[in-house]
Coordinates of C-alpha atoms in Angstrom, one line a residue:
Chain X
M394 CA 140.4 93.9 57.8
S395 CA 137.7 94.5 60.3
E396 CA 134.1 94.9 59.3
P397 CA 132.5 98.3 59.7
F398 CA 130.5 98.7 62.9
E399 CA 126.8 98.0 62.5
P400 CA 124.9 99.2 65.6
K401 CA 122.2 97.1 67.1
I402 CA 119.2 99.1 67.9
T403 CA 116.2 97.9 69.8
A404 CA 112.9 99.7 69.3
F405 CA 110.0 99.3 71.7
V406 CA 106.9 100.7 70.1
C407 CA 103.2 100.8 70.8
T408 CA 101.0 98.9 68.4
Y409 CA 98.5 101.7 67.8
C410 CA 100.7 104.5 66.7
T411 CA 104.4 103.9 66.1
Y412 CA 104.0 100.3 64.9
A413 CA 101.3 101.5 62.5
G414 CA 103.7 104.2 61.5
A415 CA 106.4 101.7 60.8
D416 CA 103.9 99.7 58.9
L417 CA 103.1 102.7 56.8
A418 CA 106.8 103.2 56.1
G419 CA 106.9 99.7 54.8
T420 CA 103.8 99.9 52.7
S421 CA 105.1 103.2 51.3
R422 CA 108.2 101.4 50.2
L423 CA 110.4 103.8 52.3
K424 CA 113.9 102.5 52.8
Y425 CA 115.4 102.7 56.3
A426 CA 118.4 101.3 58.1
P427 CA 118.1 97.6 58.8
N428 CA 119.8 97.9 62.2
V429 CA 116.6 98.2 64.1
R430 CA 114.8 95.3 65.8
I431 CA 111.2 96.4 66.5
I432 CA 109.3 95.0 69.5
R433 CA 105.6 95.7 69.4
L434 CA 103.8 96.3 72.6
P435 CA 100.2 97.2 73.4
C436 CA 101.0 100.7 74.7
T437 CA 103.9 102.8 75.8
G438 CA 102.5 102.5 79.3
R439 CA 103.4 98.8 79.0
I440 CA 107.0 99.6 78.3
S441 CA 108.8 98.8 81.6
P442 CA 112.2 100.2 82.3
M443 CA 113.2 96.6 82.7
F444 CA 112.9 96.3 78.9
I445 CA 115.6 98.9 78.4
L446 CA 117.9 97.1 80.8
K447 CA 117.2 93.8 79.2
A448 CA 118.0 95.2 75.8
L449 CA 121.3 96.5 77.1
Q450 CA 121.9 93.2 78.8
K451 CA 121.5 91.5 75.4
G452 CA 124.0 93.8 73.8
A453 CA 122.0 96.6 72.3
D454 CA 124.0 99.7 71.3
G455 CA 121.0 102.0 71.1
I456 CA 117.4 101.9 72.1
L457 CA 114.3 103.7 70.8
I458 CA 111.1 104.0 72.7
S459 CA 108.2 105.4 70.8
G460 CA 104.5 105.7 71.1
C461 CA 101.4 107.9 70.4
H462 CA 101.5 111.7 70.6
P463 CA 100.1 113.1 73.8
G464 CA 96.3 113.0 73.6
D465 CA 96.3 110.2 71.0
C466 CA 96.8 107.2 73.2
H467 CA 94.4 104.4 72.5
F468 CA 94.1 103.9 76.2
T469 CA 93.7 107.6 76.7
H470 CA 96.6 108.2 79.0
G471 CA 99.1 105.4 78.8
N472 CA 101.6 107.7 77.1
Y473 CA 101.3 110.3 79.8
H474 CA 102.2 107.8 82.5
A475 CA 105.0 106.5 80.3
R476 CA 106.4 110.1 79.8
R477 CA 106.8 110.6 83.6
R478 CA 108.5 107.2 84.0
W479 CA 110.9 107.9 81.1
M480 CA 111.8 111.3 82.5
V481 CA 112.8 109.8 85.8
F482 CA 114.4 106.7 84.4
R483 CA 116.4 108.8 81.9
A484 CA 117.8 110.9 84.7
L485 CA 118.7 107.7 86.6
L486 CA 120.5 106.1 83.7
S487 CA 122.4 109.3 83.0
F488 CA 123.5 109.5 86.7
T489 CA 124.8 105.9 86.5
G490 CA 126.7 106.7 83.4
I491 CA 124.6 105.2 80.6
P492 CA 124.9 107.9 77.9
E493 CA 121.6 109.7 77.2
E494 CA 122.4 109.7 73.5
R495 CA 122.0 105.9 73.3
I496 CA 118.4 105.9 74.5
K497 CA 115.9 107.9 72.4
Y498 CA 112.3 108.6 72.9
S499 CA 109.8 109.8 70.3
W500 CA 106.1 110.2 69.4
I501 CA 105.3 108.8 66.0
S502 CA 101.7 108.5 64.9
A503 CA 100.2 106.0 62.4
A504 CA 100.4 108.7 59.7
E505 CA 104.1 109.4 60.2
G506 CA 105.7 106.7 58.2
L507 CA 108.3 109.2 56.9
K508 CA 109.1 110.4 60.3
F509 CA 109.7 106.8 61.4
A510 CA 112.0 106.0 58.5
D511 CA 114.0 109.3 59.0
L512 CA 114.3 108.7 62.7
I513 CA 115.6 105.2 62.3
N514 CA 118.2 106.5 59.8
N515 CA 119.2 109.3 62.1
I516 CA 119.5 107.2 65.2
T517 CA 121.5 104.5 63.3
E518 CA 123.9 107.2 62.1
D519 CA 124.2 108.7 65.6
I520 CA 124.9 105.4 67.2
R521 CA 127.3 104.5 64.5
K522 CA 129.3 107.6 65.3
L523 CA 129.2 106.8 69.1
G524 CA 130.5 103.3 68.3
P525 CA 129.6 100.1 70.2
F526 CA 128.6 100.4 73.9
D527 CA 131.9 98.9 75.0
Q528 CA 131.6 99.7 78.6
Y529 CA 128.4 97.7 78.9
H530 CA 129.6 95.0 76.6
K531 CA 132.6 94.4 78.9
L532 CA 130.2 93.8 81.7
I533 CA 128.3 91.3 79.6
E534 CA 131.5 89.5 78.6
E535 CA 132.3 89.1 82.3
T536 CA 129.1 87.2 82.8
Q537 CA 129.8 84.9 79.9
A538 CA 133.3 84.0 80.9
Q539 CA 133.8 80.4 82.0
A540 CA 133.9 79.9 85.7
S541 CA 137.3 78.7 86.8
L542 CA 137.4 76.4 89.7
Chain I
M60 CA 112.2 114.9 133.2
S61 CA 114.3 113.8 130.3
I62 CA 112.6 113.2 126.9
E63 CA 113.5 109.5 127.2
Q64 CA 111.8 109.3 130.5
Q65 CA 108.7 111.2 129.2
Y66 CA 108.4 108.9 126.3
R67 CA 108.8 105.8 128.5
T68 CA 105.9 107.1 130.6
R69 CA 103.9 107.8 127.5
A70 CA 104.5 104.3 126.1
K71 CA 103.5 102.8 129.5
E72 CA 100.3 104.9 129.5
L73 CA 99.4 103.9 126.0
L74 CA 99.9 100.2 126.7
S75 CA 98.2 100.1 130.1
A76 CA 95.2 102.0 128.8
G77 CA 94.9 99.5 126.0
E78 CA 95.1 102.2 123.4
V79 CA 97.9 100.4 121.6
K80 CA 98.8 96.7 121.4
M81 CA 102.4 97.3 120.8
V82 CA 105.1 100.0 121.0
I83 CA 107.9 99.8 118.5
G84 CA 110.9 101.7 119.8
Y85 CA 114.6 101.4 120.4
G86 CA 116.5 99.3 122.8
A87 CA 120.1 98.9 123.8
G88 CA 122.2 97.3 121.1
T89 CA 125.2 95.0 121.1
T90 CA 127.6 97.9 121.6
A91 CA 127.3 101.2 123.4
E92 CA 126.7 103.2 120.3
R93 CA 124.2 100.9 118.6
R94 CA 120.5 100.6 119.1
R95 CA 118.2 97.8 118.0
P96 CA 114.4 97.8 117.4
L97 CA 112.4 96.8 120.4
F98 CA 108.8 95.5 120.2
I99 CA 107.0 96.0 123.5
T100 CA 103.6 94.6 124.3
S101 CA 103.4 94.9 128.1
P102 CA 103.6 98.1 130.2
D103 CA 106.3 96.5 132.5
E104 CA 108.8 96.4 129.6
T105 CA 108.7 100.1 128.8
E106 CA 111.8 100.7 131.0
R107 CA 113.9 98.9 128.4
L108 CA 113.1 101.7 125.9
V109 CA 116.1 103.8 125.0
L110 CA 116.0 107.2 123.2
D111 CA 119.1 109.1 122.5
S112 CA 121.2 110.4 119.6
A113 CA 122.1 106.9 118.5
C114 CA 118.5 106.1 117.6
I115 CA 118.8 106.8 113.9
A116 CA 117.1 103.8 112.2
N117 CA 113.8 104.4 110.6
L118 CA 111.3 102.0 112.2
S119 CA 108.4 102.6 110.0
G120 CA 109.1 99.6 107.9
Y121 CA 108.1 97.3 110.7
L122 CA 104.5 98.6 110.5
V123 CA 104.0 96.7 107.2
T124 CA 105.0 93.4 108.8
E125 CA 102.4 90.9 107.6
G126 CA 99.5 90.7 109.9
L127 CA 100.6 93.3 112.4
L128 CA 97.8 95.8 111.6
S129 CA 95.2 93.4 110.3
D130 CA 93.4 93.1 113.6
E131 CA 92.6 96.8 113.4
K132 CA 94.3 97.5 116.8
R133 CA 96.7 100.3 117.1
V134 CA 100.5 100.4 117.3
A135 CA 102.7 103.1 118.6
V136 CA 106.0 103.8 116.9
F137 CA 109.0 106.0 117.5
L138 CA 109.6 108.1 114.4
R139 CA 111.8 110.9 113.2
P140 CA 110.5 113.2 110.5
E141 CA 111.8 110.9 107.8
G142 CA 109.9 108.1 109.4
I143 CA 106.7 110.1 109.4
R144 CA 107.2 110.8 105.7
A145 CA 107.7 107.1 105.2
L146 CA 104.5 106.5 107.0
N147 CA 102.7 108.9 104.8
V148 CA 104.0 107.2 101.7
L149 CA 102.9 103.8 103.0
A150 CA 99.5 105.3 103.7
A151 CA 99.2 107.0 100.3
E152 CA 100.1 103.6 98.7
A153 CA 97.4 101.9 100.7
Q154 CA 99.7 99.7 102.6
L155 CA 98.3 100.7 106.0
D156 CA 95.7 102.8 107.7
P157 CA 97.5 105.7 109.3
L158 CA 94.7 105.9 112.0
Q159 CA 96.1 102.7 113.4
V160 CA 99.5 104.2 114.0
V161 CA 100.3 106.4 117.1
I162 CA 103.4 108.4 116.4
I163 CA 105.9 109.1 119.1
G164 CA 107.8 111.8 117.3
F165 CA 111.4 112.9 117.9
D166 CA 114.1 114.6 115.9
L167 CA 117.9 114.7 116.1
P168 CA 119.0 118.1 114.8
K169 CA 122.8 118.1 115.0
G170 CA 122.7 115.1 117.3
E171 CA 120.5 116.8 119.9
L172 CA 117.4 115.0 121.0
K173 CA 114.2 116.9 120.5
A174 CA 110.6 115.9 121.1
L175 CA 108.0 116.5 118.4
Q176 CA 104.4 117.3 119.4
G177 CA 101.6 115.3 117.9
S178 CA 100.5 111.7 117.5
S179 CA 98.8 111.2 114.2
V180 CA 100.3 111.9 110.7
D181 CA 98.1 115.0 110.2
D182 CA 99.7 116.7 113.2
F183 CA 103.0 116.9 111.3
T184 CA 101.8 118.3 108.0
A185 CA 103.3 121.8 108.7
L186 CA 106.6 120.3 109.8
L187 CA 106.9 118.1 106.7
G188 CA 105.8 121.0 104.5
A189 CA 108.7 123.0 105.9
L190 CA 111.1 120.2 105.2
K191 CA 110.3 120.4 101.5
E192 CA 111.4 124.0 101.4
S193 CA 114.6 123.4 103.4
T194 CA 117.8 122.3 101.7
P195 CA 118.7 119.0 103.2
D196 CA 122.1 118.7 104.8
V197 CA 123.2 115.3 103.4
D198 CA 126.5 113.6 103.9
G199 CA 128.3 113.2 100.7
R200 CA 127.1 116.3 98.9
E201 CA 130.6 117.0 97.6
L202 CA 130.8 113.5 96.1
L203 CA 127.4 114.0 94.5
E204 CA 128.5 117.2 92.9
K205 CA 131.7 115.5 91.8
I206 CA 129.8 112.7 90.1
E207 CA 127.5 115.2 88.4
K208 CA 130.5 116.9 86.8
M209 CA 131.9 113.7 85.4
S210 CA 131.6 112.6 81.8
P211 CA 129.2 109.6 81.2
E212 CA 132.2 107.3 80.8
E213 CA 133.7 108.4 84.1
R214 CA 130.3 108.1 85.9
F215 CA 129.9 104.6 84.5
A216 CA 133.4 103.7 85.7
F217 CA 132.7 105.1 89.1
W218 CA 129.5 103.2 89.6
Q219 CA 131.0 100.1 88.0
E220 CA 133.7 100.2 90.7
E221 CA 131.1 100.7 93.4
F222 CA 128.6 98.1 92.2
S223 CA 131.4 95.5 91.7
K224 CA 131.5 95.4 95.5
C225 CA 127.9 94.5 95.8
I226 CA 127.3 91.0 97.1
K227 CA 123.5 91.0 96.5
C228 CA 122.7 90.4 100.1
Y229 CA 119.6 92.6 99.5
A230 CA 120.1 94.2 103.0
C231 CA 119.3 97.5 101.3
R232 CA 116.0 96.1 100.3
Q233 CA 115.3 94.5 103.7
A234 CA 116.1 97.7 105.5
C235 CA 114.0 99.9 103.3
P236 CA 110.5 100.8 104.6
M237 CA 109.4 101.3 101.0
C238 CA 110.5 97.9 99.8
Y239 CA 107.4 95.9 100.8
C240 CA 106.6 94.0 97.6
R241 CA 105.8 90.4 98.5
R242 CA 107.7 89.3 95.4
C243 CA 110.5 91.5 94.4
I244 CA 111.4 91.8 90.7
V245 CA 114.9 90.3 91.3
D246 CA 113.3 87.2 92.8
S247 CA 111.4 86.6 89.6
N248 CA 113.2 83.9 87.5
Q249 CA 110.7 83.5 84.7
P250 CA 111.5 85.9 83.1
Q251 CA 114.7 86.7 84.9
W252 CA 115.3 90.4 84.5
V253 CA 118.3 90.7 86.6
N254 CA 121.3 88.3 86.8
T255 CA 121.4 86.9 90.3
S256 CA 125.1 85.9 90.1
S257 CA 127.7 88.1 91.6
H258 CA 128.8 89.7 88.3
T259 CA 128.9 93.4 88.1
L260 CA 126.3 93.5 85.3
G261 CA 123.7 92.0 87.5
N262 CA 124.7 94.2 90.4
F263 CA 124.5 97.2 88.1
E264 CA 121.0 96.3 87.0
W265 CA 119.8 95.5 90.6
N266 CA 121.0 98.8 91.8
I267 CA 119.4 100.7 88.9
V268 CA 116.1 98.9 89.5
R269 CA 116.2 99.5 93.2
A270 CA 116.8 103.2 92.7
F271 CA 114.1 103.5 90.1
H272 CA 111.5 101.8 92.3
L273 CA 112.4 104.3 95.0
S274 CA 112.3 107.4 92.8
G275 CA 109.7 109.7 94.2
R276 CA 109.1 107.5 97.2
C277 CA 112.4 107.5 99.0
V278 CA 112.3 109.7 102.1
E279 CA 116.1 109.6 102.6
C280 CA 116.1 108.0 106.0
G281 CA 119.4 106.3 105.2
N282 CA 118.5 102.8 106.3
C283 CA 119.8 101.3 103.0
D284 CA 123.1 103.2 103.3
R285 CA 123.7 102.0 106.9
A286 CA 122.6 98.5 106.1
C287 CA 125.0 98.1 103.1
P288 CA 127.9 95.8 104.3
V289 CA 130.2 96.9 101.5
N290 CA 129.5 100.7 101.8
I291 CA 128.1 101.4 98.4
P292 CA 126.9 105.1 98.6
L293 CA 123.3 104.1 97.9
R294 CA 122.1 107.3 99.5
L295 CA 123.7 109.4 96.7
I296 CA 121.5 107.8 94.0
N297 CA 118.4 108.2 96.1
R298 CA 119.3 111.8 96.8
K299 CA 119.8 112.4 93.1
M300 CA 116.5 110.9 92.2
A301 CA 114.6 112.8 95.0
Q302 CA 116.1 116.0 93.6
E303 CA 115.1 115.1 90.1
V304 CA 111.5 114.4 91.1
L305 CA 111.4 117.6 93.1
D306 CA 112.7 119.6 90.2
S307 CA 110.6 118.0 87.5
F308 CA 107.3 117.4 89.2
N309 CA 107.6 119.5 92.4
H310 CA 107.1 116.3 94.3
F311 CA 108.4 115.7 97.8
A312 CA 107.6 112.2 99.0
G313 CA 105.5 111.8 102.1
T314 CA 104.1 115.2 102.8
S315 CA 100.6 113.9 103.3
K316 CA 98.8 110.6 103.6
T317 CA 96.7 111.3 100.5
Q318 CA 99.6 112.4 98.3
E319 CA 99.4 110.9 94.8
P320 CA 102.4 108.7 94.0
V321 CA 104.5 110.5 91.5
L322 CA 104.9 107.7 89.0
A323 CA 101.3 106.7 89.3
S324 CA 100.0 110.1 88.3
F325 CA 100.7 112.6 85.5
K326 CA 100.0 116.1 84.3
K327 CA 99.1 116.7 80.7
D328 CA 101.8 119.5 80.6
D329 CA 104.6 117.4 82.0
S330 CA 107.9 118.4 80.5
E331 CA 108.9 116.4 77.4
T332 CA 111.9 118.3 76.0
F333 CA 113.8 115.0 75.4
I334 CA 111.1 113.4 73.3
L335 CA 111.7 113.5 69.5

């Protein structure tokens, strides 16, 4: 009997809003799916597209990127820069065949613990329905195969 | 007098008057239909310059050769409209001073050689502005539309197949006038973002990174496409991204020397329909 599929989700969040929101979810004793691995960064402007590729390279099935609402950035406009970058990167990933549904973006403030918990639950369910990202996992396996001489 | 002869004379005048220290143009290549870049520093050599419908390479990348423009002397260069756009992007990104570059402009509409009037980037503003409005006639438009209609799985399979051919020679990077970073992200091994082995995964990542770094900067000169030894349709990705940037931010790379780079600027009302 095979075990049910548990998606691996990587969340890149900014420390000033979304991380604080996640913290609030925790201190409010809200339960949310344990499938998410949160990586805390200074600002969404710090989130390089390379992080997304790295997460996929390490076998993530889904990715969440989240930061402060527009106008709320601790560094005044890190999230505006990030938004443009995501827009372009998202189109590029879609064109190369990485499904848009696997990579989600959100604004979550420090007061939105509930939104964070709900979002994680929803994303987990969505990715569970999509199943593992087999196409990408096959590429990863290829790199791990033993070299035959 | 043929355009080629006119431009040889012009190059000769520029060099003998000491207005420029070098002319970057085209010379005869190894076969009849190939041209190679020619770097001319003396007026006597200008007869070696060739200008015809085979001169398709974008020479603007040579302008950022280390040390070339650091003595504040001027350099003349043969450029097509794409090359002039590339020069604008380089100037906007503070890689060179456009006043140090004398443009010898030409175009090849439908393979016919045509001279362009003007010598500094500002002389071509109207021409480049008109390019933005025109629909580019790119090779492979049908393939592009075909890919856009595919499902994500099919698209992934398509690119997987294409990128599996990649041998990571980085000729696309070398040929690109926009790829001037002294240390490219793929050369970084601590941390190593992209697998450098010849597995498809690393090839996939490399090509995504390359296309992303060129988004909103690519002028579609086609240097990468022609340089690729395994014929990956790199131009299609660049075309797609240029279209995306034009649609989303009304940005057409290289229309002026002071244009703000699209990914280094923002508007407060940029679209965010995809953000939850």
